[in-house]
Amino acid sequence: MIKFMVLDVDGTITDQNRIISPEAIKSIRRGIENGLQISLVSGNVIPVMYGLKTFLGINAPVFGENGGIMYYNGKIEKFFEKSKPFQFLEYISGKSSVKSYFTNQWRETSAAFSMNPEDEGFVSAEAEKWNLEIVNSKFTWHIMNPGQNKGYALDIIKKQFELNWDDILVVGDSDNDNSMFSLPVKKACPYNATETIKSLSDYVSSESYGNEINDIMVKFHII
């Protein structure tokens, strides 16, 4: 039985313009009312995650920066440092089309940027030399420390709530969700997910951009 559901945000409970789906909100509320614990894990910054937790009534921890930082029970816990990602961002900005995102002013463990597609190979190779990881959420590129990913957040959830892996259902749509989908949890995705995520999923919904949450909850007997 599913006891805990972990949701990505952008493209999973929002549309391609990052507007949250009213149907996703209804489904999240129904799941919580049925006794399900729901967590959000996103590449976004913790002030945004705090706002989502508050206004959606999320009843479990929320994670920002792809698992690098957590808000729960009135406290923020940071698991990685931002110094090296920001140093790399400054370096690579001078050698490519990389441009810093304004949300970096609120980032505590990683850095976000945009770039032209033709620079992806070069920037990836340079990040590897720096022993850093870059990942694309389809909305933003992220520079992260080794081991910083959404799977790291899931491991924290599993231990903190004393869960088995098969107690957890994850839902995501993009390649920065791969680390969650590589764990022995239950996995589902919207139809708008990447082919990699679809191939790793136990269930691919025919619905997209937040409308799939109800479908997935029904499939896994949550509501």
Short mmCIF file of C-alpha atoms in Angstrom, two decimals:
data_model
loop_
_atom_site.label_atom_id
_atom_site.label_comp_id
_atom_site.label_asym_id
_atom_site.label_seq_id
_atom_site.Cartn_x
_atom_site.Cartn_y
_atom_site.Cartn_z
CA MET A 1 0.00 0.00 0.00
CA ILE A 2 1.24 3.49 -0.86
CA LYS A 3 1.83 5.55 2.29
CA PHE A 4 3.89 8.40 0.87
CA MET A 5 3.76 10.23 -2.47
CA VAL A 6 6.60 12.40 -3.75
CA LEU A 7 5.80 14.88 -6.52
CA ASP A 8 7.98 16.90 -8.82
CA VAL A 9 6.55 20.37 -9.51
CA ASP A 10 7.30 21.88 -12.94
CA GLY A 11 5.66 19.86 -15.72
CA THR A 12 4.19 17.44 -13.19
CA ILE A 13 1.67 19.54 -11.28
CA THR A 14 2.06 22.55 -13.60
CA ASP A 15 1.68 23.10 -17.33
CA GLN A 16 4.49 24.00 -19.73
CA ASN A 17 4.17 27.66 -18.65
CA ARG A 18 4.60 26.66 -14.99
CA ILE A 19 0.98 27.46 -14.14
CA ILE A 20 -0.28 25.05 -11.50
CA SER A 21 -3.10 22.74 -12.52
CA PRO A 22 -6.39 23.20 -10.60
CA GLU A 23 -6.99 19.48 -11.06
CA ALA A 24 -3.64 18.70 -9.44
CA ILE A 25 -4.58 20.86 -6.45
CA LYS A 26 -7.88 18.99 -6.04
CA SER A 27 -6.12 15.63 -6.29
CA ILE A 28 -3.43 16.57 -3.77
CA ARG A 29 -6.08 17.71 -1.30
CA ARG A 30 -8.08 14.49 -1.79
CA GLY A 31 -4.98 12.36 -1.26
CA ILE A 32 -4.10 14.15 1.99
CA GLU A 33 -7.69 13.90 3.21
CA ASN A 34 -7.46 10.14 2.57
CA GLY A 35 -4.46 9.91 4.89
CA LEU A 36 -1.67 10.06 2.32
CA GLN A 37 1.53 11.96 3.12
CA ILE A 38 2.68 14.07 0.18
CA SER A 39 6.05 15.73 -0.34
CA LEU A 40 7.25 18.05 -3.10
CA VAL A 41 10.79 17.74 -4.49
CA SER A 42 11.83 20.37 -7.03
CA GLY A 43 14.78 22.15 -8.56
CA ASN A 44 13.23 25.41 -7.43
CA VAL A 45 14.33 27.53 -4.46
CA ILE A 46 13.13 26.95 -0.91
CA PRO A 47 11.04 30.17 -0.66
CA VAL A 48 8.95 28.89 -3.59
CA MET A 49 8.70 25.44 -2.00
CA TYR A 50 7.63 26.99 1.31
CA GLY A 51 4.90 28.90 -0.51
CA LEU A 52 3.67 25.76 -2.28
CA LYS A 53 3.67 23.80 0.98
CA THR A 54 1.64 26.51 2.70
CA PHE A 55 -0.93 27.19 0.00
CA LEU A 56 -1.41 23.56 -1.06
CA GLY A 57 -1.55 22.27 2.51
CA ILE A 58 1.32 19.83 1.96
CA ASN A 59 1.69 17.66 5.08
CA ALA A 60 5.29 16.44 4.72
CA PRO A 61 8.73 17.96 3.99
CA VAL A 62 9.36 19.93 0.83
CA PHE A 63 12.75 19.95 -0.88
CA GLY A 64 14.29 22.58 -3.11
CA GLU A 65 17.36 22.65 -5.37
CA ASN A 66 16.94 19.00 -6.40
CA GLY A 67 17.20 17.68 -2.87
CA GLY A 68 19.88 20.06 -1.66
CA ILE A 69 17.72 21.80 0.95
CA MET A 70 14.60 20.90 2.97
CA TYR A 71 11.86 22.77 4.82
CA TYR A 72 9.87 20.91 7.49
CA ASN A 73 8.30 21.74 10.85
CA GLY A 74 9.36 25.38 10.71
CA LYS A 75 13.03 24.64 9.99
CA ILE A 76 15.28 24.74 6.94
CA GLU A 77 17.99 22.10 6.66
CA LYS A 78 20.76 22.46 4.09
CA PHE A 79 22.63 19.34 2.93
CA PHE A 80 25.17 20.80 0.46
CA GLU A 81 27.09 24.05 -0.08
CA LYS A 82 26.76 26.53 -2.95
CA SER A 83 30.36 27.81 -3.13
CA LYS A 84 31.70 25.47 -5.81
CA PRO A 85 28.58 25.57 -8.07
CA PHE A 86 28.70 29.37 -7.99
CA GLN A 87 32.43 29.42 -8.74
CA PHE A 88 31.80 27.19 -11.73
CA LEU A 89 28.91 29.38 -12.88
CA GLU A 90 31.19 32.44 -12.88
CA TYR A 91 33.90 30.53 -14.74
CA ILE A 92 31.67 28.99 -17.40
CA SER A 93 29.73 32.22 -17.99
CA GLY A 94 32.93 33.72 -19.37
CA LYS A 95 33.51 30.84 -21.79
CA SER A 96 30.05 30.09 -23.19
CA SER A 97 26.48 31.34 -23.60
CA VAL A 98 25.67 30.39 -19.98
CA LYS A 99 23.59 33.03 -18.19
CA SER A 100 22.80 33.06 -14.49
CA TYR A 101 19.15 32.89 -13.38
CA PHE A 102 17.83 35.65 -11.11
CA THR A 103 16.62 32.98 -8.66
CA ASN A 104 20.27 32.31 -7.78
CA GLN A 105 19.97 35.08 -5.17
CA TRP A 106 17.89 32.64 -3.11
CA ARG A 107 19.87 29.46 -3.82
CA GLU A 108 21.80 27.90 -0.96
CA THR A 109 23.22 24.66 -2.40
CA SER A 110 23.32 24.95 -6.22
CA ALA A 111 23.23 27.37 -9.15
CA ALA A 112 20.78 27.72 -12.03
CA PHE A 113 21.41 28.93 -15.56
CA SER A 114 20.31 28.97 -19.18
CA MET A 115 22.45 28.36 -22.26
CA ASN A 116 22.28 27.85 -25.99
CA PRO A 117 21.82 24.19 -27.00
CA GLU A 118 25.09 24.09 -28.95
CA ASP A 119 27.05 24.69 -25.72
CA GLU A 120 25.60 21.73 -23.81
CA GLY A 121 28.43 19.32 -24.60
CA PHE A 122 31.15 21.79 -23.69
CA VAL A 123 29.51 22.87 -20.43
CA SER A 124 28.86 19.26 -19.41
CA ALA A 125 32.50 18.34 -20.04
CA GLU A 126 33.76 21.33 -18.05
CA ALA A 127 31.42 20.52 -15.15
CA GLU A 128 32.79 16.97 -15.08
CA LYS A 129 36.33 18.38 -14.80
CA TRP A 130 35.17 20.36 -11.78
CA ASN A 131 33.57 17.25 -10.24
CA LEU A 132 30.15 18.87 -10.48
CA GLU A 133 26.91 17.66 -12.01
CA ILE A 134 24.61 19.55 -14.35
CA VAL A 135 21.06 18.52 -15.13
CA ASN A 136 18.23 19.90 -17.23
CA SER A 137 14.72 20.09 -15.74
CA LYS A 138 13.29 21.20 -19.14
CA PHE A 139 12.76 24.62 -17.54
CA THR A 140 16.20 25.34 -16.06
CA TRP A 141 19.74 23.99 -16.06
CA HIS A 142 21.17 23.25 -12.61
CA ILE A 143 24.76 22.99 -11.33
CA MET A 144 24.93 20.65 -8.35
CA ASN A 145 27.38 18.99 -6.02
CA PRO A 146 28.17 15.27 -6.42
CA GLY A 147 25.39 13.21 -4.85
CA GLN A 148 22.93 16.10 -4.83
CA ASN A 149 19.77 14.84 -6.46
CA LYS A 150 16.16 13.95 -5.81
CA GLY A 151 17.10 10.40 -4.91
CA TYR A 152 19.06 11.87 -2.00
CA ALA A 153 15.84 13.55 -0.82
CA LEU A 154 13.94 10.25 -1.09
CA ASP A 155 16.51 8.53 1.10
CA ILE A 156 15.96 11.20 3.76
CA ILE A 157 12.19 10.71 3.55
CA LYS A 158 12.49 6.92 3.79
CA LYS A 159 14.61 7.13 6.94
CA GLN A 160 12.74 9.98 8.60
CA PHE A 161 9.33 8.36 8.18
CA GLU A 162 10.55 4.76 8.65
CA LEU A 163 9.21 3.62 5.29
CA ASN A 164 9.97 0.72 3.00
CA TRP A 165 10.80 1.61 -0.59
CA ASP A 166 7.56 0.09 -1.85
CA ASP A 167 5.58 2.37 0.49
CA ILE A 168 6.64 5.32 -1.70
CA LEU A 169 5.19 6.48 -5.02
CA VAL A 170 7.11 9.06 -7.05
CA VAL A 171 5.75 11.15 -9.92
CA GLY A 172 7.96 13.21 -12.23
CA ASP A 173 8.41 14.20 -15.85
CA SER A 174 12.00 15.19 -16.61
CA ASP A 175 15.53 13.87 -16.48
CA ASN A 176 16.36 15.54 -13.17
CA ASP A 177 13.84 13.04 -11.75
CA ASN A 178 15.96 10.08 -12.92
CA SER A 179 17.58 9.59 -9.51
CA MET A 180 14.14 9.05 -7.91
CA PHE A 181 13.06 6.70 -10.67
CA SER A 182 16.22 4.62 -10.29
CA LEU A 183 15.25 3.63 -6.74
CA PRO A 184 13.05 0.58 -5.94
CA VAL A 185 9.94 2.72 -5.35
CA LYS A 186 6.65 2.80 -7.25
CA LYS A 187 6.95 5.16 -10.23
CA ALA A 188 4.47 7.00 -12.41
CA CYS A 189 4.61 9.87 -14.84
CA PRO A 190 2.44 12.14 -16.99
CA TYR A 191 2.22 11.65 -20.72
CA ASN A 192 4.42 14.75 -21.22
CA ALA A 193 7.36 13.04 -19.49
CA THR A 194 10.67 12.41 -21.23
CA GLU A 195 11.18 9.04 -22.90
CA THR A 196 13.72 8.10 -20.22
CA ILE A 197 11.24 8.72 -17.42
CA LYS A 198 8.52 6.85 -19.28
CA SER A 199 10.81 3.85 -19.71
CA LEU A 200 11.50 3.78 -15.95
CA SER A 201 7.86 4.16 -14.91
CA ASP A 202 5.51 1.48 -13.64
CA TYR A 203 2.65 3.53 -15.04
CA VAL A 204 2.47 6.21 -17.74
CA SER A 205 -0.72 8.23 -17.54
CA SER A 206 -2.56 9.30 -20.66
CA GLU A 207 -3.02 12.71 -18.96
CA SER A 208 -0.48 15.54 -18.74
CA TYR A 209 0.58 18.68 -16.85
CA GLY A 210 -1.15 18.00 -13.53
CA ASN A 211 -4.28 16.33 -14.84
CA GLU A 212 -2.51 12.97 -14.43
CA ILE A 213 -2.36 13.17 -10.62
CA ASN A 214 -5.95 11.99 -10.14
CA ASP A 215 -5.44 9.24 -12.72
CA ILE A 216 -2.28 8.04 -10.96
CA MET A 217 -3.90 8.13 -7.53
CA VAL A 218 -6.77 6.01 -8.81
CA LYS A 219 -4.34 3.58 -10.48
CA PHE A 220 -2.45 3.05 -7.20
CA HIS A 221 -5.67 2.86 -5.12
CA ILE A 222 -4.96 6.06 -3.18
CA ILE A 223 -8.36 7.62 -3.89
#
